[in-house]
Amino acid sequence: MSAAPALRIRFATAADAPVIHDLILRLAEYEKLSHAVTADAAALREQLFGPRPAAEVLLAEDAGACIGFALFFHNFSTFVGKRGLYLEDLFVRLEARGRGAGKALMVHLARLARERDCGRFEWSVLDWNTPSIDFYRAIGAQPLEDWTIQRMSGEAIERLAGQVLPGEAGPAA
């Protein structure tokens, strides 16, 4: 008789904020984007588990140790008329890869999308990340080649938000 698998997927709680932060730092290092991380565990605790949670997190645990995470939130498709599930980040520690944690996280997310009546389940992947692209193709994902991601942050948001529209009195002093 074989033992039950040690891999477990569960929703994160506020107490997991330091673990989530550590996984984000590891993801950023893998993606060569460590310089872009400004979040800390306290900010994550507030944003993910405060009065208006911005996203949800699933954790993958193997024999009690946290080995990966998936951070996701809902968006909305005007064409489909339903909310979607958007996967912001998925990461499995390098030393824990090959144990099925990535697939288990994706299966749990697909089940959540089905349970929540989502019309879509989407995410982005860096174009150089061949192992991830191959993994996503193997589970049935297709690229959206006619679309590009647009992003605005920091000073660009401030400049646009500060523009005065016709009929407005101007910025408040």
JSON list of C-alpha atoms in Angstrom, two decimals:
[
{"chain": "A", "resi": 1, "resn": "MET", "atom": "CA", "xyz": [0.00, 0.00, 0.00]},
{"chain": "A", "resi": 2, "resn": "SER", "atom": "CA", "xyz": [1.46, 3.36, -1.04]},
{"chain": "A", "resi": 3, "resn": "ALA", "atom": "CA", "xyz": [1.41, 6.48, 1.10]},
{"chain": "A", "resi": 4, "resn": "ALA", "atom": "CA", "xyz": [-0.75, 9.46, 0.13]},
{"chain": "A", "resi": 5, "resn": "PRO", "atom": "CA", "xyz": [1.04, 12.08, -1.94]},
{"chain": "A", "resi": 6, "resn": "ALA", "atom": "CA", "xyz": [2.67, 14.82, 0.11]},
{"chain": "A", "resi": 7, "resn": "LEU", "atom": "CA", "xyz": [1.79, 17.57, -2.42]},
{"chain": "A", "resi": 8, "resn": "ARG", "atom": "CA", "xyz": [-1.03, 19.81, -1.22]},
{"chain": "A", "resi": 9, "resn": "ILE", "atom": "CA", "xyz": [-2.58, 22.99, -2.67]},
{"chain": "A", "resi": 10, "resn": "ARG", "atom": "CA", "xyz": [-4.25, 25.43, -0.29]},
{"chain": "A", "resi": 11, "resn": "PHE", "atom": "CA", "xyz": [-5.39, 29.04, -0.14]},
{"chain": "A", "resi": 12, "resn": "ALA", "atom": "CA", "xyz": [-2.91, 31.36, 1.53]},
{"chain": "A", "resi": 13, "resn": "THR", "atom": "CA", "xyz": [-3.75, 33.26, 4.71]},
{"chain": "A", "resi": 14, "resn": "ALA", "atom": "CA", "xyz": [-2.41, 36.51, 6.14]},
{"chain": "A", "resi": 15, "resn": "ALA", "atom": "CA", "xyz": [0.15, 34.50, 8.13]},
{"chain": "A", "resi": 16, "resn": "ASP", "atom": "CA", "xyz": [1.64, 33.37, 4.80]},
{"chain": "A", "resi": 17, "resn": "ALA", "atom": "CA", "xyz": [2.61, 36.89, 3.69]},
{"chain": "A", "resi": 18, "resn": "PRO", "atom": "CA", "xyz": [6.35, 36.38, 4.47]},
{"chain": "A", "resi": 19, "resn": "VAL", "atom": "CA", "xyz": [6.38, 33.09, 2.50]},
{"chain": "A", "resi": 20, "resn": "ILE", "atom": "CA", "xyz": [4.58, 34.74, -0.42]},
{"chain": "A", "resi": 21, "resn": "HIS", "atom": "CA", "xyz": [7.11, 37.58, -0.34]},
{"chain": "A", "resi": 22, "resn": "ASP", "atom": "CA", "xyz": [9.99, 35.12, -0.38]},
{"chain": "A", "resi": 23, "resn": "LEU", "atom": "CA", "xyz": [8.49, 33.30, -3.38]},
{"chain": "A", "resi": 24, "resn": "ILE", "atom": "CA", "xyz": [8.00, 36.62, -5.19]},
{"chain": "A", "resi": 25, "resn": "LEU", "atom": "CA", "xyz": [11.68, 37.45, -4.60]},
{"chain": "A", "resi": 26, "resn": "ARG", "atom": "CA", "xyz": [12.68, 34.04, -6.01]},
{"chain": "A", "resi": 27, "resn": "LEU", "atom": "CA", "xyz": [10.40, 34.55, -9.02]},
{"chain": "A", "resi": 28, "resn": "ALA", "atom": "CA", "xyz": [11.91, 37.99, -9.65]},
{"chain": "A", "resi": 29, "resn": "GLU", "atom": "CA", "xyz": [15.41, 36.54, -9.46]},
{"chain": "A", "resi": 30, "resn": "TYR", "atom": "CA", "xyz": [14.46, 33.81, -11.96]},
{"chain": "A", "resi": 31, "resn": "GLU", "atom": "CA", "xyz": [12.94, 36.38, -14.32]},
{"chain": "A", "resi": 32, "resn": "LYS", "atom": "CA", "xyz": [15.97, 38.67, -13.92]},
{"chain": "A", "resi": 33, "resn": "LEU", "atom": "CA", "xyz": [13.70, 41.36, -12.44]},
{"chain": "A", "resi": 34, "resn": "SER", "atom": "CA", "xyz": [14.88, 41.53, -8.82]},
{"chain": "A", "resi": 35, "resn": "HIS", "atom": "CA", "xyz": [15.40, 45.28, -9.21]},
{"chain": "A", "resi": 36, "resn": "ALA", "atom": "CA", "xyz": [11.65, 45.72, -9.87]},
{"chain": "A", "resi": 37, "resn": "VAL", "atom": "CA", "xyz": [10.40, 44.28, -6.56]},
{"chain": "A", "resi": 38, "resn": "THR", "atom": "CA", "xyz": [9.28, 46.99, -4.15]},
{"chain": "A", "resi": 39, "resn": "ALA", "atom": "CA", "xyz": [6.65, 44.97, -2.24]},
{"chain": "A", "resi": 40, "resn": "ASP", "atom": "CA", "xyz": [7.35, 43.73, 1.25]},
{"chain": "A", "resi": 41, "resn": "ALA", "atom": "CA", "xyz": [5.49, 41.22, 3.43]},
{"chain": "A", "resi": 42, "resn": "ALA", "atom": "CA", "xyz": [3.51, 43.95, 5.22]},
{"chain": "A", "resi": 43, "resn": "ALA", "atom": "CA", "xyz": [2.27, 45.44, 1.93]},
{"chain": "A", "resi": 44, "resn": "LEU", "atom": "CA", "xyz": [1.33, 41.98, 0.68]},
{"chain": "A", "resi": 45, "resn": "ARG", "atom": "CA", "xyz": [-0.55, 41.23, 3.90]},
{"chain": "A", "resi": 46, "resn": "GLU", "atom": "CA", "xyz": [-2.57, 44.46, 3.54]},
{"chain": "A", "resi": 47, "resn": "GLN", "atom": "CA", "xyz": [-3.23, 44.13, -0.21]},
{"chain": "A", "resi": 48, "resn": "LEU", "atom": "CA", "xyz": [-4.00, 40.42, -0.25]},
{"chain": "A", "resi": 49, "resn": "PHE", "atom": "CA", "xyz": [-5.74, 39.94, 3.10]},
{"chain": "A", "resi": 50, "resn": "GLY", "atom": "CA", "xyz": [-6.98, 43.41, 4.10]},
{"chain": "A", "resi": 51, "resn": "PRO", "atom": "CA", "xyz": [-10.54, 44.71, 3.87]},
{"chain": "A", "resi": 52, "resn": "ARG", "atom": "CA", "xyz": [-10.55, 44.76, 0.04]},
{"chain": "A", "resi": 53, "resn": "PRO", "atom": "CA", "xyz": [-8.27, 41.94, -1.17]},
{"chain": "A", "resi": 54, "resn": "ALA", "atom": "CA", "xyz": [-6.74, 42.72, -4.56]},
{"chain": "A", "resi": 55, "resn": "ALA", "atom": "CA", "xyz": [-5.93, 39.10, -5.40]},
{"chain": "A", "resi": 56, "resn": "GLU", "atom": "CA", "xyz": [-5.91, 35.56, -4.08]},
{"chain": "A", "resi": 57, "resn": "VAL", "atom": "CA", "xyz": [-3.00, 33.18, -3.59]},
{"chain": "A", "resi": 58, "resn": "LEU", "atom": "CA", "xyz": [-2.74, 29.42, -3.77]},
{"chain": "A", "resi": 59, "resn": "LEU", "atom": "CA", "xyz": [0.27, 27.77, -2.14]},
{"chain": "A", "resi": 60, "resn": "ALA", "atom": "CA", "xyz": [1.78, 24.45, -3.13]},
{"chain": "A", "resi": 61, "resn": "GLU", "atom": "CA", "xyz": [3.22, 22.47, -0.24]},
{"chain": "A", "resi": 62, "resn": "ASP", "atom": "CA", "xyz": [5.26, 19.31, -0.37]},
{"chain": "A", "resi": 63, "resn": "ALA", "atom": "CA", "xyz": [5.65, 17.43, 2.93]},
{"chain": "A", "resi": 64, "resn": "GLY", "atom": "CA", "xyz": [4.65, 20.64, 4.72]},
{"chain": "A", "resi": 65, "resn": "ALA", "atom": "CA", "xyz": [7.19, 22.90, 2.98]},
{"chain": "A", "resi": 66, "resn": "CYS", "atom": "CA", "xyz": [5.93, 25.68, 0.73]},
{"chain": "A", "resi": 67, "resn": "ILE", "atom": "CA", "xyz": [7.42, 25.09, -2.73]},
{"chain": "A", "resi": 68, "resn": "GLY", "atom": "CA", "xyz": [5.35, 27.31, -4.99]},
{"chain": "A", "resi": 69, "resn": "PHE", "atom": "CA", "xyz": [2.51, 29.76, -5.44]},
{"chain": "A", "resi": 70, "resn": "ALA", "atom": "CA", "xyz": [-0.06, 31.12, -7.85]},
{"chain": "A", "resi": 71, "resn": "LEU", "atom": "CA", "xyz": [-1.34, 34.67, -7.43]},
{"chain": "A", "resi": 72, "resn": "PHE", "atom": "CA", "xyz": [-4.54, 35.43, -9.35]},
{"chain": "A", "resi": 73, "resn": "PHE", "atom": "CA", "xyz": [-7.51, 37.77, -9.54]},
{"chain": "A", "resi": 74, "resn": "HIS", "atom": "CA", "xyz": [-10.69, 38.26, -11.53]},
{"chain": "A", "resi": 75, "resn": "ASN", "atom": "CA", "xyz": [-11.05, 40.47, -14.58]},
{"chain": "A", "resi": 76, "resn": "PHE", "atom": "CA", "xyz": [-14.09, 40.87, -16.83]},
{"chain": "A", "resi": 77, "resn": "SER", "atom": "CA", "xyz": [-14.69, 40.20, -20.52]},
{"chain": "A", "resi": 78, "resn": "THR", "atom": "CA", "xyz": [-17.20, 42.56, -22.09]},
{"chain": "A", "resi": 79, "resn": "PHE", "atom": "CA", "xyz": [-17.40, 40.29, -25.15]},
{"chain": "A", "resi": 80, "resn": "VAL", "atom": "CA", "xyz": [-18.08, 37.12, -23.17]},
{"chain": "A", "resi": 81, "resn": "GLY", "atom": "CA", "xyz": [-20.13, 38.90, -20.51]},
{"chain": "A", "resi": 82, "resn": "LYS", "atom": "CA", "xyz": [-18.43, 37.00, -17.71]},
{"chain": "A", "resi": 83, "resn": "ARG", "atom": "CA", "xyz": [-15.58, 37.45, -15.34]},
{"chain": "A", "resi": 84, "resn": "GLY", "atom": "CA", "xyz": [-12.30, 35.76, -16.09]},
{"chain": "A", "resi": 85, "resn": "LEU", "atom": "CA", "xyz": [-9.53, 34.39, -13.95]},
{"chain": "A", "resi": 86, "resn": "TYR", "atom": "CA", "xyz": [-6.20, 36.11, -14.54]},
{"chain": "A", "resi": 87, "resn": "LEU", "atom": "CA", "xyz": [-3.06, 34.41, -13.30]},
{"chain": "A", "resi": 88, "resn": "GLU", "atom": "CA", "xyz": [-0.57, 37.14, -12.41]},
{"chain": "A", "resi": 89, "resn": "ASP", "atom": "CA", "xyz": [2.25, 34.89, -11.22]},
{"chain": "A", "resi": 90, "resn": "LEU", "atom": "CA", "xyz": [2.99, 31.19, -10.96]},
{"chain": "A", "resi": 91, "resn": "PHE", "atom": "CA", "xyz": [6.27, 30.01, -9.52]},
{"chain": "A", "resi": 92, "resn": "VAL", "atom": "CA", "xyz": [7.70, 26.76, -8.20]},
{"chain": "A", "resi": 93, "resn": "ARG", "atom": "CA", "xyz": [11.07, 26.81, -6.45]},
{"chain": "A", "resi": 94, "resn": "LEU", "atom": "CA", "xyz": [13.77, 25.59, -8.82]},
{"chain": "A", "resi": 95, "resn": "GLU", "atom": "CA", "xyz": [14.82, 22.76, -6.51]},
{"chain": "A", "resi": 96, "resn": "ALA", "atom": "CA", "xyz": [11.20, 21.54, -6.31]},
{"chain": "A", "resi": 97, "resn": "ARG", "atom": "CA", "xyz": [10.41, 21.42, -10.01]},
{"chain": "A", "resi": 98, "resn": "GLY", "atom": "CA", "xyz": [9.41, 18.14, -11.57]},
{"chain": "A", "resi": 99, "resn": "ARG", "atom": "CA", "xyz": [7.22, 17.06, -8.65]},
{"chain": "A", "resi": 100, "resn": "GLY", "atom": "CA", "xyz": [3.96, 18.19, -10.26]},
{"chain": "A", "resi": 101, "resn": "ALA", "atom": "CA", "xyz": [3.41, 21.37, -8.23]},
{"chain": "A", "resi": 102, "resn": "GLY", "atom": "CA", "xyz": [3.08, 23.64, -11.27]},
{"chain": "A", "resi": 103, "resn": "LYS", "atom": "CA", "xyz": [0.51, 21.37, -12.89]},
{"chain": "A", "resi": 104, "resn": "ALA", "atom": "CA", "xyz": [-1.36, 20.94, -9.59]},
{"chain": "A", "resi": 105, "resn": "LEU", "atom": "CA", "xyz": [-1.59, 24.73, -9.22]},
{"chain": "A", "resi": 106, "resn": "MET", "atom": "CA", "xyz": [-2.88, 25.08, -12.80]},
{"chain": "A", "resi": 107, "resn": "VAL", "atom": "CA", "xyz": [-5.44, 22.30, -12.28]},
{"chain": "A", "resi": 108, "resn": "HIS", "atom": "CA", "xyz": [-6.68, 24.02, -9.11]},
{"chain": "A", "resi": 109, "resn": "LEU", "atom": "CA", "xyz": [-6.93, 27.34, -10.94]},
{"chain": "A", "resi": 110, "resn": "ALA", "atom": "CA", "xyz": [-8.84, 25.75, -13.83]},
{"chain": "A", "resi": 111, "resn": "ARG", "atom": "CA", "xyz": [-11.23, 24.18, -11.32]},
{"chain": "A", "resi": 112, "resn": "LEU", "atom": "CA", "xyz": [-11.74, 27.56, -9.64]},
{"chain": "A", "resi": 113, "resn": "ALA", "atom": "CA", "xyz": [-12.41, 29.14, -13.05]},
{"chain": "A", "resi": 114, "resn": "ARG", "atom": "CA", "xyz": [-15.01, 26.46, -13.74]},
{"chain": "A", "resi": 115, "resn": "GLU", "atom": "CA", "xyz": [-16.59, 26.72, -10.27]},
{"chain": "A", "resi": 116, "resn": "ARG", "atom": "CA", "xyz": [-16.76, 30.51, -10.49]},
{"chain": "A", "resi": 117, "resn": "ASP", "atom": "CA", "xyz": [-18.24, 30.39, -14.01]},
{"chain": "A", "resi": 118, "resn": "CYS", "atom": "CA", "xyz": [-15.33, 32.25, -15.58]},
{"chain": "A", "resi": 119, "resn": "GLY", "atom": "CA", "xyz": [-15.40, 32.69, -19.34]},
{"chain": "A", "resi": 120, "resn": "ARG", "atom": "CA", "xyz": [-11.61, 32.78, -19.61]},
{"chain": "A", "resi": 121, "resn": "PHE", "atom": "CA", "xyz": [-8.44, 31.76, -17.79]},
{"chain": "A", "resi": 122, "resn": "GLU", "atom": "CA", "xyz": [-5.51, 33.87, -18.96]},
{"chain": "A", "resi": 123, "resn": "TRP", "atom": "CA", "xyz": [-1.93, 34.81, -18.09]},
{"chain": "A", "resi": 124, "resn": "SER", "atom": "CA", "xyz": [1.22, 36.24, -19.63]},
{"chain": "A", "resi": 125, "resn": "VAL", "atom": "CA", "xyz": [4.61, 34.61, -20.00]},
{"chain": "A", "resi": 126, "resn": "LEU", "atom": "CA", "xyz": [7.98, 36.15, -20.85]},
{"chain": "A", "resi": 127, "resn": "ASP", "atom": "CA", "xyz": [8.89, 35.36, -24.45]},
{"chain": "A", "resi": 128, "resn": "TRP", "atom": "CA", "xyz": [12.31, 33.95, -23.47]},
{"chain": "A", "resi": 129, "resn": "ASN", "atom": "CA", "xyz": [10.88, 31.56, -20.86]},
{"chain": "A", "resi": 130, "resn": "THR", "atom": "CA", "xyz": [10.83, 28.46, -23.06]},
{"chain": "A", "resi": 131, "resn": "PRO", "atom": "CA", "xyz": [10.37, 25.94, -20.20]},
{"chain": "A", "resi": 132, "resn": "SER", "atom": "CA", "xyz": [7.20, 27.72, -19.08]},
{"chain": "A", "resi": 133, "resn": "ILE", "atom": "CA", "xyz": [5.91, 28.17, -22.62]},
{"chain": "A", "resi": 134, "resn": "ASP", "atom": "CA", "xyz": [6.44, 24.47, -23.30]},
{"chain": "A", "resi": 135, "resn": "PHE", "atom": "CA", "xyz": [4.66, 23.60, -20.03]},
{"chain": "A", "resi": 136, "resn": "TYR", "atom": "CA", "xyz": [1.68, 25.82, -20.91]},
{"chain": "A", "resi": 137, "resn": "ARG", "atom": "CA", "xyz": [1.42, 24.31, -24.41]},
{"chain": "A", "resi": 138, "resn": "ALA", "atom": "CA", "xyz": [1.51, 20.81, -22.90]},
{"chain": "A", "resi": 139, "resn": "ILE", "atom": "CA", "xyz": [-1.55, 21.58, -20.76]},
{"chain": "A", "resi": 140, "resn": "GLY", "atom": "CA", "xyz": [-3.51, 23.06, -23.68]},
{"chain": "A", "resi": 141, "resn": "ALA", "atom": "CA", "xyz": [-2.84, 26.81, -23.57]},
{"chain": "A", "resi": 142, "resn": "GLN", "atom": "CA", "xyz": [-2.67, 28.79, -26.80]},
{"chain": "A", "resi": 143, "resn": "PRO", "atom": "CA", "xyz": [-0.86, 32.10, -27.37]},
{"chain": "A", "resi": 144, "resn": "LEU", "atom": "CA", "xyz": [-2.81, 35.23, -28.31]},
{"chain": "A", "resi": 145, "resn": "GLU", "atom": "CA", "xyz": [-0.54, 36.38, -31.09]},
{"chain": "A", "resi": 146, "resn": "ASP", "atom": "CA", "xyz": [-2.71, 39.29, -32.22]},
{"chain": "A", "resi": 147, "resn": "TRP", "atom": "CA", "xyz": [-2.52, 41.02, -28.84]},
{"chain": "A", "resi": 148, "resn": "THR", "atom": "CA", "xyz": [0.25, 42.88, -27.04]},
{"chain": "A", "resi": 149, "resn": "ILE", "atom": "CA", "xyz": [0.31, 43.87, -23.40]},
{"chain": "A", "resi": 150, "resn": "GLN", "atom": "CA", "xyz": [0.36, 47.58, -22.65]},
{"chain": "A", "resi": 151, "resn": "ARG", "atom": "CA", "xyz": [1.56, 48.87, -19.30]},
{"chain": "A", "resi": 152, "resn": "MET", "atom": "CA", "xyz": [1.61, 52.17, -17.51]},
{"chain": "A", "resi": 153, "resn": "SER", "atom": "CA", "xyz": [3.19, 52.70, -14.09]},
{"chain": "A", "resi": 154, "resn": "GLY", "atom": "CA", "xyz": [4.71, 55.30, -11.80]},
{"chain": "A", "resi": 155, "resn": "GLU", "atom": "CA", "xyz": [5.29, 58.67, -13.43]},
{"chain": "A", "resi": 156, "resn": "ALA", "atom": "CA", "xyz": [3.26, 57.78, -16.53]},
{"chain": "A", "resi": 157, "resn": "ILE", "atom": "CA", "xyz": [0.17, 57.16, -14.36]},
{"chain": "A", "resi": 158, "resn": "GLU", "atom": "CA", "xyz": [0.79, 60.44, -12.53]},
{"chain": "A", "resi": 159, "resn": "ARG", "atom": "CA", "xyz": [1.11, 62.39, -15.80]},
{"chain": "A", "resi": 160, "resn": "LEU", "atom": "CA", "xyz": [-2.07, 60.92, -17.27]},
{"chain": "A", "resi": 161, "resn": "ALA", "atom": "CA", "xyz": [-4.06, 61.27, -14.04]},
{"chain": "A", "resi": 162, "resn": "GLY", "atom": "CA", "xyz": [-2.96, 64.88, -13.75]},
{"chain": "A", "resi": 163, "resn": "GLN", "atom": "CA", "xyz": [-4.26, 65.92, -17.17]},
{"chain": "A", "resi": 164, "resn": "VAL", "atom": "CA", "xyz": [-7.17, 68.30, -17.18]},
{"chain": "A", "resi": 165, "resn": "LEU", "atom": "CA", "xyz": [-10.09, 67.23, -19.34]},
{"chain": "A", "resi": 166, "resn": "PRO", "atom": "CA", "xyz": [-12.23, 69.68, -21.30]},
{"chain": "A", "resi": 167, "resn": "GLY", "atom": "CA", "xyz": [-14.83, 71.15, -18.96]},
{"chain": "A", "resi": 168, "resn": "GLU", "atom": "CA", "xyz": [-12.85, 70.46, -15.80]},
{"chain": "A", "resi": 169, "resn": "ALA", "atom": "CA", "xyz": [-11.71, 73.32, -13.58]},
{"chain": "A", "resi": 170, "resn": "GLY", "atom": "CA", "xyz": [-8.15, 72.03, -13.34]},
{"chain": "A", "resi": 171, "resn": "PRO", "atom": "CA", "xyz": [-6.14, 70.23, -10.71]},
{"chain": "A", "resi": 172, "resn": "ALA", "atom": "CA", "xyz": [-7.12, 70.81, -7.10]},
{"chain": "A", "resi": 173, "resn": "ALA", "atom": "CA", "xyz": [-4.60, 72.82, -5.15]}
]
